[in-house]
JSON list of C-alpha atoms in Angstrom, two decimals:
[
{"chain": "L", "resi": 1, "resn": "MET", "atom": "CA", "xyz": [111.39, 132.34, 137.11]},
{"chain": "L", "resi": 2, "resn": "ARG", "atom": "CA", "xyz": [112.92, 134.60, 134.44]},
{"chain": "L", "resi": 3, "resn": "ALA", "atom": "CA", "xyz": [114.10, 136.92, 137.85]},
{"chain": "L", "resi": 4, "resn": "ARG", "atom": "CA", "xyz": [116.08, 133.21, 138.78]},
{"chain": "L", "resi": 5, "resn": "HIS", "atom": "CA", "xyz": [117.85, 132.92, 135.99]},
{"chain": "L", "resi": 6, "resn": "ALA", "atom": "CA", "xyz": [118.74, 136.26, 135.34]},
{"chain": "L", "resi": 7, "resn": "PHE", "atom": "CA", "xyz": [120.15, 136.46, 138.92]},
{"chain": "L", "resi": 8, "resn": "ILE", "atom": "CA", "xyz": [122.31, 133.48, 138.81]},
{"chain": "L", "resi": 9, "resn": "PHE", "atom": "CA", "xyz": [123.36, 134.71, 135.44]},
{"chain": "L", "resi": 10, "resn": "ALA", "atom": "CA", "xyz": [124.12, 137.59, 137.02]},
{"chain": "L", "resi": 11, "resn": "PHE", "atom": "CA", "xyz": [126.32, 136.03, 140.07]},
{"chain": "L", "resi": 12, "resn": "THR", "atom": "CA", "xyz": [128.21, 133.86, 138.04]},
{"chain": "L", "resi": 13, "resn": "THR", "atom": "CA", "xyz": [129.40, 136.20, 135.34]},
{"chain": "L", "resi": 14, "resn": "TYR", "atom": "CA", "xyz": [130.06, 138.56, 138.02]},
{"chain": "L", "resi": 15, "resn": "ARG", "atom": "CA", "xyz": [132.35, 135.05, 139.66]},
{"chain": "L", "resi": 16, "resn": "LEU", "atom": "CA", "xyz": [133.50, 134.27, 135.91]},
{"chain": "L", "resi": 17, "resn": "ARG", "atom": "CA", "xyz": [135.29, 137.93, 135.81]},
{"chain": "L", "resi": 18, "resn": "ASN", "atom": "CA", "xyz": [136.59, 138.07, 139.10]},
{"chain": "L", "resi": 19, "resn": "GLU", "atom": "CA", "xyz": [138.12, 135.16, 138.28]},
{"chain": "L", "resi": 20, "resn": "GLY", "atom": "CA", "xyz": [139.21, 136.15, 135.41]},
{"chain": "L", "resi": 21, "resn": "LYS", "atom": "CA", "xyz": [137.09, 133.76, 132.58]},
{"chain": "L", "resi": 22, "resn": "SER", "atom": "CA", "xyz": [134.64, 134.81, 130.54]},
{"chain": "L", "resi": 23, "resn": "MET", "atom": "CA", "xyz": [131.18, 133.62, 129.86]},
{"chain": "L", "resi": 24, "resn": "ASP", "atom": "CA", "xyz": [131.02, 130.49, 126.99]},
{"chain": "L", "resi": 25, "resn": "LYS", "atom": "CA", "xyz": [128.75, 127.47, 127.36]},
{"chain": "L", "resi": 26, "resn": "ASN", "atom": "CA", "xyz": [130.88, 124.95, 129.16]},
{"chain": "L", "resi": 27, "resn": "ASN", "atom": "CA", "xyz": [130.60, 126.74, 132.33]},
{"chain": "L", "resi": 28, "resn": "THR", "atom": "CA", "xyz": [126.98, 127.13, 132.22]},
{"chain": "L", "resi": 29, "resn": "LYS", "atom": "CA", "xyz": [126.81, 122.72, 131.62]},
{"chain": "L", "resi": 30, "resn": "LYS", "atom": "CA", "xyz": [128.14, 122.68, 135.56]},
{"chain": "L", "resi": 31, "resn": "TYR", "atom": "CA", "xyz": [124.63, 124.09, 136.97]},
{"chain": "L", "resi": 32, "resn": "ARG", "atom": "CA", "xyz": [123.04, 121.78, 135.04]},
{"chain": "L", "resi": 33, "resn": "ILE", "atom": "CA", "xyz": [121.42, 118.08, 135.82]},
{"chain": "L", "resi": 34, "resn": "PHE", "atom": "CA", "xyz": [120.46, 115.43, 133.22]},
{"chain": "L", "resi": 35, "resn": "GLY", "atom": "CA", "xyz": [119.80, 118.80, 130.79]},
{"chain": "L", "resi": 36, "resn": "ILE", "atom": "CA", "xyz": [117.82, 121.28, 133.14]},
{"chain": "L", "resi": 37, "resn": "ASN", "atom": "CA", "xyz": [119.06, 123.88, 135.24]},
{"chain": "L", "resi": 38, "resn": "VAL", "atom": "CA", "xyz": [118.76, 123.11, 138.85]},
{"chain": "L", "resi": 39, "resn": "ILE", "atom": "CA", "xyz": [117.01, 125.84, 140.32]},
{"chain": "L", "resi": 40, "resn": "ASP", "atom": "CA", "xyz": [113.57, 124.33, 137.29]},
{"chain": "L", "resi": 41, "resn": "LEU", "atom": "CA", "xyz": [114.59, 120.94, 138.34]},
{"chain": "L", "resi": 42, "resn": "LEU", "atom": "CA", "xyz": [113.56, 122.39, 142.36]},
{"chain": "L", "resi": 43, "resn": "VAL", "atom": "CA", "xyz": [110.34, 124.51, 140.85]},
{"chain": "L", "resi": 44, "resn": "ILE", "atom": "CA", "xyz": [109.20, 121.12, 139.18]},
{"chain": "L", "resi": 45, "resn": "LEU", "atom": "CA", "xyz": [109.96, 119.34, 142.20]},
{"chain": "L", "resi": 46, "resn": "VAL", "atom": "CA", "xyz": [108.09, 121.59, 144.63]},
{"chain": "L", "resi": 47, "resn": "ILE", "atom": "CA", "xyz": [105.00, 121.77, 142.55]},
{"chain": "L", "resi": 48, "resn": "ILE", "atom": "CA", "xyz": [105.33, 117.60, 142.29]},
{"chain": "L", "resi": 49, "resn": "ALA", "atom": "CA", "xyz": [104.45, 118.03, 145.97]},
{"chain": "L", "resi": 50, "resn": "ALA", "atom": "CA", "xyz": [102.40, 120.23, 145.93]},
{"chain": "L", "resi": 51, "resn": "VAL", "atom": "CA", "xyz": [99.70, 117.90, 143.30]},
{"chain": "L", "resi": 52, "resn": "LEU", "atom": "CA", "xyz": [100.37, 115.56, 145.31]},
{"chain": "L", "resi": 53, "resn": "LEU", "atom": "CA", "xyz": [99.42, 116.99, 148.43]},
{"chain": "L", "resi": 54, "resn": "VAL", "atom": "CA", "xyz": [95.92, 118.61, 147.11]},
{"chain": "L", "resi": 55, "resn": "ALA", "atom": "CA", "xyz": [95.45, 114.45, 146.01]},
{"chain": "L", "resi": 56, "resn": "TYR", "atom": "CA", "xyz": [95.62, 113.68, 149.32]},
{"chain": "L", "resi": 57, "resn": "LYS", "atom": "CA", "xyz": [93.73, 115.64, 151.40]},
{"chain": "L", "resi": 58, "resn": "PHE", "atom": "CA", "xyz": [90.73, 117.01, 148.42]},
{"chain": "L", "resi": 59, "resn": "LEU", "atom": "CA", "xyz": [90.85, 113.26, 146.75]},
{"chain": "L", "resi": 60, "resn": "GLY", "atom": "CA", "xyz": [89.93, 111.18, 150.21]},
{"chain": "L", "resi": 61, "resn": "LEU", "atom": "CA", "xyz": [93.62, 109.07, 149.47]},
{"chain": "L", "resi": 62, "resn": "GLY", "atom": "CA", "xyz": [94.30, 109.31, 153.45]},
{"chain": "L", "resi": 63, "resn": "LYS", "atom": "CA", "xyz": [91.26, 109.07, 154.59]},
{"chain": "L", "resi": 64, "resn": "ASP", "atom": "CA", "xyz": [90.87, 106.99, 157.68]},
{"chain": "L", "resi": 65, "resn": "ASN", "atom": "CA", "xyz": [88.28, 103.92, 157.22]},
{"chain": "L", "resi": 66, "resn": "SER", "atom": "CA", "xyz": [88.29, 102.82, 160.46]},
{"chain": "L", "resi": 67, "resn": "LEU", "atom": "CA", "xyz": [86.14, 105.71, 162.14]},
{"chain": "L", "resi": 68, "resn": "GLN", "atom": "CA", "xyz": [82.65, 104.39, 163.61]},
{"chain": "L", "resi": 69, "resn": "ASN", "atom": "CA", "xyz": [80.19, 105.88, 165.96]},
{"chain": "L", "resi": 70, "resn": "VAL", "atom": "CA", "xyz": [81.09, 105.71, 169.78]},
{"chain": "L", "resi": 71, "resn": "GLU", "atom": "CA", "xyz": [79.02, 106.52, 173.03]},
{"chain": "L", "resi": 72, "resn": "ILE", "atom": "CA", "xyz": [81.30, 108.29, 175.85]},
{"chain": "L", "resi": 73, "resn": "VAL", "atom": "CA", "xyz": [79.44, 108.27, 178.97]},
{"chain": "L", "resi": 74, "resn": "PHE", "atom": "CA", "xyz": [80.81, 110.99, 181.12]},
{"chain": "L", "resi": 75, "resn": "LYS", "atom": "CA", "xyz": [80.34, 110.90, 185.28]},
{"chain": "L", "resi": 76, "resn": "ALA", "atom": "CA", "xyz": [80.44, 113.36, 187.25]},
{"chain": "L", "resi": 77, "resn": "ASP", "atom": "CA", "xyz": [79.72, 113.34, 191.17]},
{"chain": "L", "resi": 78, "resn": "GLU", "atom": "CA", "xyz": [78.77, 116.39, 192.33]},
{"chain": "L", "resi": 79, "resn": "VAL", "atom": "CA", "xyz": [77.12, 119.07, 190.07]},
{"chain": "L", "resi": 80, "resn": "SER", "atom": "CA", "xyz": [74.62, 122.07, 191.25]},
{"chain": "L", "resi": 81, "resn": "ASP", "atom": "CA", "xyz": [71.68, 121.89, 190.12]},
{"chain": "L", "resi": 82, "resn": "PHE", "atom": "CA", "xyz": [71.11, 124.84, 188.26]},
{"chain": "L", "resi": 83, "resn": "VAL", "atom": "CA", "xyz": [73.60, 123.80, 185.53]},
{"chain": "L", "resi": 84, "resn": "ILE", "atom": "CA", "xyz": [71.90, 120.30, 185.85]},
{"chain": "L", "resi": 85, "resn": "ASP", "atom": "CA", "xyz": [69.62, 122.73, 184.62]},
{"chain": "L", "resi": 86, "resn": "LYS", "atom": "CA", "xyz": [71.06, 124.06, 181.88]},
{"chain": "L", "resi": 87, "resn": "LEU", "atom": "CA", "xyz": [71.63, 120.08, 180.31]},
{"chain": "L", "resi": 88, "resn": "LYS", "atom": "CA", "xyz": [69.29, 119.59, 177.13]},
{"chain": "L", "resi": 89, "resn": "GLU", "atom": "CA", "xyz": [69.26, 116.05, 175.03]},
{"chain": "L", "resi": 90, "resn": "GLY", "atom": "CA", "xyz": [70.74, 117.21, 171.60]},
{"chain": "L", "resi": 91, "resn": "CYS", "atom": "CA", "xyz": [73.54, 119.65, 172.41]},
{"chain": "L", "resi": 92, "resn": "ARG", "atom": "CA", "xyz": [76.57, 119.49, 171.49]},
{"chain": "L", "resi": 93, "resn": "LEU", "atom": "CA", "xyz": [78.92, 117.90, 173.35]},
{"chain": "L", "resi": 94, "resn": "TYR", "atom": "CA", "xyz": [82.75, 120.34, 173.67]},
{"chain": "L", "resi": 95, "resn": "ASP", "atom": "CA", "xyz": [85.92, 119.28, 175.18]},
{"chain": "L", "resi": 96, "resn": "ASP", "atom": "CA", "xyz": [87.54, 123.07, 176.82]},
{"chain": "L", "resi": 97, "resn": "GLU", "atom": "CA", "xyz": [90.40, 122.12, 176.97]},
{"chain": "L", "resi": 98, "resn": "GLU", "atom": "CA", "xyz": [91.52, 120.71, 173.69]},
{"chain": "L", "resi": 99, "resn": "SER", "atom": "CA", "xyz": [89.24, 122.60, 171.79]},
{"chain": "L", "resi": 100, "resn": "ILE", "atom": "CA", "xyz": [87.22, 119.30, 170.45]},
{"chain": "L", "resi": 101, "resn": "ASP", "atom": "CA", "xyz": [83.99, 118.56, 169.58]},
{"chain": "L", "resi": 102, "resn": "LEU", "atom": "CA", "xyz": [82.99, 115.28, 171.39]},
{"chain": "L", "resi": 103, "resn": "GLY", "atom": "CA", "xyz": [79.43, 114.31, 169.55]},
{"chain": "L", "resi": 104, "resn": "THR", "atom": "CA", "xyz": [76.14, 115.45, 171.12]},
{"chain": "L", "resi": 105, "resn": "CYS", "atom": "CA", "xyz": [74.02, 114.83, 174.32]},
{"chain": "L", "resi": 106, "resn": "THR", "atom": "CA", "xyz": [71.89, 111.74, 173.30]},
{"chain": "L", "resi": 107, "resn": "SER", "atom": "CA", "xyz": [70.57, 111.43, 176.89]},
{"chain": "L", "resi": 108, "resn": "PHE", "atom": "CA", "xyz": [71.35, 112.07, 180.66]},
{"chain": "L", "resi": 109, "resn": "ALA", "atom": "CA", "xyz": [69.93, 110.83, 184.18]},
{"chain": "L", "resi": 110, "resn": "THR", "atom": "CA", "xyz": [70.78, 112.63, 187.32]},
{"chain": "L", "resi": 111, "resn": "GLY", "atom": "CA", "xyz": [70.76, 111.08, 191.47]},
{"chain": "L", "resi": 112, "resn": "PRO", "atom": "CA", "xyz": [71.57, 112.00, 194.60]},
{"chain": "L", "resi": 113, "resn": "SER", "atom": "CA", "xyz": [75.06, 113.68, 195.05]},
{"chain": "L", "resi": 114, "resn": "GLU", "atom": "CA", "xyz": [77.30, 111.36, 195.97]},
{"chain": "L", "resi": 115, "resn": "SER", "atom": "CA", "xyz": [80.36, 112.59, 198.82]},
{"chain": "L", "resi": 116, "resn": "TYR", "atom": "CA", "xyz": [82.85, 110.23, 200.83]},
{"chain": "L", "resi": 117, "resn": "GLY", "atom": "CA", "xyz": [83.91, 111.65, 203.83]},
{"chain": "L", "resi": 118, "resn": "THR", "atom": "CA", "xyz": [84.44, 110.63, 207.33]},
{"chain": "L", "resi": 119, "resn": "ASN", "atom": "CA", "xyz": [82.05, 109.89, 209.65]},
{"chain": "L", "resi": 120, "resn": "LEU", "atom": "CA", "xyz": [82.18, 110.57, 214.02]},
{"chain": "L", "resi": 121, "resn": "GLU", "atom": "CA", "xyz": [83.49, 106.92, 214.46]},
{"chain": "L", "resi": 122, "resn": "GLY", "atom": "CA", "xyz": [86.76, 107.75, 211.75]},
{"chain": "L", "resi": 123, "resn": "GLU", "atom": "CA", "xyz": [85.15, 105.82, 208.85]},
{"chain": "L", "resi": 124, "resn": "PHE", "atom": "CA", "xyz": [84.42, 106.60, 205.48]},
{"chain": "L", "resi": 125, "resn": "VAL", "atom": "CA", "xyz": [80.72, 106.71, 203.94]},
{"chain": "L", "resi": 126, "resn": "LEU", "atom": "CA", "xyz": [79.31, 108.11, 201.76]},
{"chain": "L", "resi": 127, "resn": "SER", "atom": "CA", "xyz": [76.90, 111.11, 201.95]},
{"chain": "L", "resi": 128, "resn": "SER", "atom": "CA", "xyz": [75.14, 113.53, 199.37]},
{"chain": "L", "resi": 129, "resn": "LYS", "atom": "CA", "xyz": [75.14, 117.05, 199.70]},
{"chain": "L", "resi": 130, "resn": "PRO", "atom": "CA", "xyz": [72.22, 119.04, 199.15]},
{"chain": "L", "resi": 131, "resn": "TYR", "atom": "CA", "xyz": [71.68, 121.43, 196.29]},
{"chain": "L", "resi": 132, "resn": "TYR", "atom": "CA", "xyz": [73.81, 118.91, 193.96]},
{"chain": "L", "resi": 133, "resn": "GLN", "atom": "CA", "xyz": [73.27, 116.04, 192.50]},
{"chain": "L", "resi": 134, "resn": "SER", "atom": "CA", "xyz": [75.38, 112.99, 190.41]},
{"chain": "L", "resi": 135, "resn": "LEU", "atom": "CA", "xyz": [75.09, 113.14, 186.76]},
{"chain": "L", "resi": 136, "resn": "TYR", "atom": "CA", "xyz": [75.56, 110.60, 184.17]},
{"chain": "L", "resi": 137, "resn": "LEU", "atom": "CA", "xyz": [75.99, 111.93, 180.14]},
{"chain": "L", "resi": 138, "resn": "ASN", "atom": "CA", "xyz": [75.70, 109.31, 177.43]},
{"chain": "L", "resi": 139, "resn": "GLY", "atom": "CA", "xyz": [77.07, 111.19, 174.08]},
{"chain": "L", "resi": 140, "resn": "ASN", "atom": "CA", "xyz": [77.92, 109.80, 170.28]},
{"chain": "L", "resi": 141, "resn": "VAL", "atom": "CA", "xyz": [81.01, 111.05, 168.92]},
{"chain": "L", "resi": 142, "resn": "THR", "atom": "CA", "xyz": [82.20, 109.57, 165.07]},
{"chain": "L", "resi": 143, "resn": "ALA", "atom": "CA", "xyz": [85.88, 108.64, 166.38]},
{"chain": "L", "resi": 144, "resn": "LYS", "atom": "CA", "xyz": [88.65, 106.11, 165.67]},
{"chain": "L", "resi": 145, "resn": "MET", "atom": "CA", "xyz": [89.23, 102.84, 168.32]},
{"chain": "L", "resi": 146, "resn": "GLY", "atom": "CA", "xyz": [92.96, 102.92, 169.86]},
{"chain": "L", "resi": 147, "resn": "ALA", "atom": "CA", "xyz": [95.05, 101.01, 171.98]},
{"chain": "L", "resi": 148, "resn": "ASN", "atom": "CA", "xyz": [93.65, 102.46, 175.35]},
{"chain": "L", "resi": 149, "resn": "GLY", "atom": "CA", "xyz": [90.65, 103.96, 174.43]},
{"chain": "L", "resi": 150, "resn": "VAL", "atom": "CA", "xyz": [88.61, 106.72, 171.99]},
{"chain": "L", "resi": 151, "resn": "ILE", "atom": "CA", "xyz": [90.57, 108.64, 169.89]},
{"chain": "L", "resi": 152, "resn": "VAL", "atom": "CA", "xyz": [88.72, 112.34, 168.32]},
{"chain": "L", "resi": 153, "resn": "GLY", "atom": "CA", "xyz": [90.26, 115.02, 166.48]},
{"chain": "L", "resi": 154, "resn": "GLY", "atom": "CA", "xyz": [93.95, 112.96, 167.26]},
{"chain": "L", "resi": 155, "resn": "HIS", "atom": "CA", "xyz": [93.39, 112.97, 170.90]},
{"chain": "L", "resi": 156, "resn": "GLU", "atom": "CA", "xyz": [93.05, 109.95, 173.13]},
{"chain": "L", "resi": 157, "resn": "TYR", "atom": "CA", "xyz": [90.33, 110.01, 175.35]},
{"chain": "L", "resi": 158, "resn": "CYS", "atom": "CA", "xyz": [90.57, 106.81, 177.86]},
{"chain": "L", "resi": 159, "resn": "ILE", "atom": "CA", "xyz": [88.18, 105.55, 180.55]},
{"chain": "L", "resi": 160, "resn": "GLY", "atom": "CA", "xyz": [89.27, 107.82, 184.00]},
{"chain": "L", "resi": 161, "resn": "ASP", "atom": "CA", "xyz": [89.90, 110.58, 182.11]},
{"chain": "L", "resi": 162, "resn": "PHE", "atom": "CA", "xyz": [88.60, 113.57, 183.72]},
{"chain": "L", "resi": 163, "resn": "ILE", "atom": "CA", "xyz": [87.63, 116.91, 181.24]},
{"chain": "L", "resi": 164, "resn": "ILE", "atom": "CA", "xyz": [86.07, 120.41, 181.17]},
{"chain": "L", "resi": 165, "resn": "LEU", "atom": "CA", "xyz": [83.38, 119.50, 179.02]},
{"chain": "L", "resi": 166, "resn": "ARG", "atom": "CA", "xyz": [80.97, 121.89, 177.57]},
{"chain": "L", "resi": 167, "resn": "ALA", "atom": "CA", "xyz": [77.30, 120.46, 177.56]},
{"chain": "L", "resi": 168, "resn": "GLY", "atom": "CA", "xyz": [75.55, 123.55, 175.72]},
{"chain": "L", "resi": 169, "resn": "ASP", "atom": "CA", "xyz": [75.10, 126.28, 178.49]},
{"chain": "L", "resi": 170, "resn": "ALA", "atom": "CA", "xyz": [76.69, 124.09, 180.82]},
{"chain": "L", "resi": 171, "resn": "LYS", "atom": "CA", "xyz": [80.61, 123.86, 181.94]},
{"chain": "L", "resi": 172, "resn": "LEU", "atom": "CA", "xyz": [81.50, 120.77, 183.80]},
{"chain": "L", "resi": 173, "resn": "TYR", "atom": "CA", "xyz": [84.17, 118.65, 185.45]},
{"chain": "L", "resi": 174, "resn": "ILE", "atom": "CA", "xyz": [83.59, 115.41, 184.78]},
{"chain": "L", "resi": 175, "resn": "SER", "atom": "CA", "xyz": [85.60, 112.03, 183.68]},
{"chain": "L", "resi": 176, "resn": "VAL", "atom": "CA", "xyz": [85.00, 109.70, 181.47]},
{"chain": "L", "resi": 177, "resn": "TYR", "atom": "CA", "xyz": [82.22, 106.47, 182.06]},
{"chain": "L", "resi": 178, "resn": "ASP", "atom": "CA", "xyz": [82.05, 103.76, 179.47]},
{"chain": "L", "resi": 179, "resn": "ILE", "atom": "CA", "xyz": [83.08, 104.25, 176.07]},
{"chain": "L", "resi": 180, "resn": "VAL", "atom": "CA", "xyz": [81.13, 101.60, 174.28]},
{"chain": "L", "resi": 181, "resn": "PRO", "atom": "CA", "xyz": [81.54, 101.27, 170.17]},
{"chain": "L", "resi": 182, "resn": "GLU", "atom": "CA", "xyz": [78.34, 101.09, 167.99]},
{"chain": "L", "resi": 183, "resn": "MET", "atom": "CA", "xyz": [78.71, 97.31, 166.00]},
{"chain": "L", "resi": 184, "resn": "ALA", "atom": "CA", "xyz": [78.15, 97.15, 162.49]},
{"chain": "L", "resi": 185, "resn": "SER", "atom": "CA", "xyz": [75.00, 95.54, 162.68]},
{"chain": "L", "resi": 186, "resn": "GLY", "atom": "CA", "xyz": [74.11, 99.53, 164.49]},
{"chain": "L", "resi": 187, "resn": "THR", "atom": "CA", "xyz": [73.44, 97.57, 167.97]},
{"chain": "L", "resi": 188, "resn": "ASN", "atom": "CA", "xyz": [75.77, 98.41, 171.17]},
{"chain": "L", "resi": 189, "resn": "LYS", "atom": "CA", "xyz": [78.04, 96.01, 172.48]}
]
């Protein structure tokens, strides 16, 4: 603080000397508001803002109480068998693109892979590939319900979104198939 006062005093003295005036009490009054030096007032305001920020962050003044447990169901039509072998219940789920923790895997189920293609008659048909399976993966995460989906880590996930999901040692290109908020009684809808 003293360095700032010394700088202001030196600058003011230099300016006044160049204007041919001497430094007196009347000239120092123009740098004060309500009897407080302008620089001191700015420093006080910055300290008050820092204290309010700390109170907001650490004392919970800005906590969002609308967070709830949400079950997100993910679906992939074709996943290689060796990737399915790496999945385990209880593993962490992580959005690889957004760097967001999506909770834990509560369960998963597999079935025949689902591929659409045309047959010899030109009709679209559902078929499966060998060494591939379809996957339904259930995850539990603490999140906030948004207008169109669920908000986790500041990112909104909606039904139909495709993401790159890390599930334990596996990495999957998968879609959000369903979002089920947990009710207050602890049961799902």
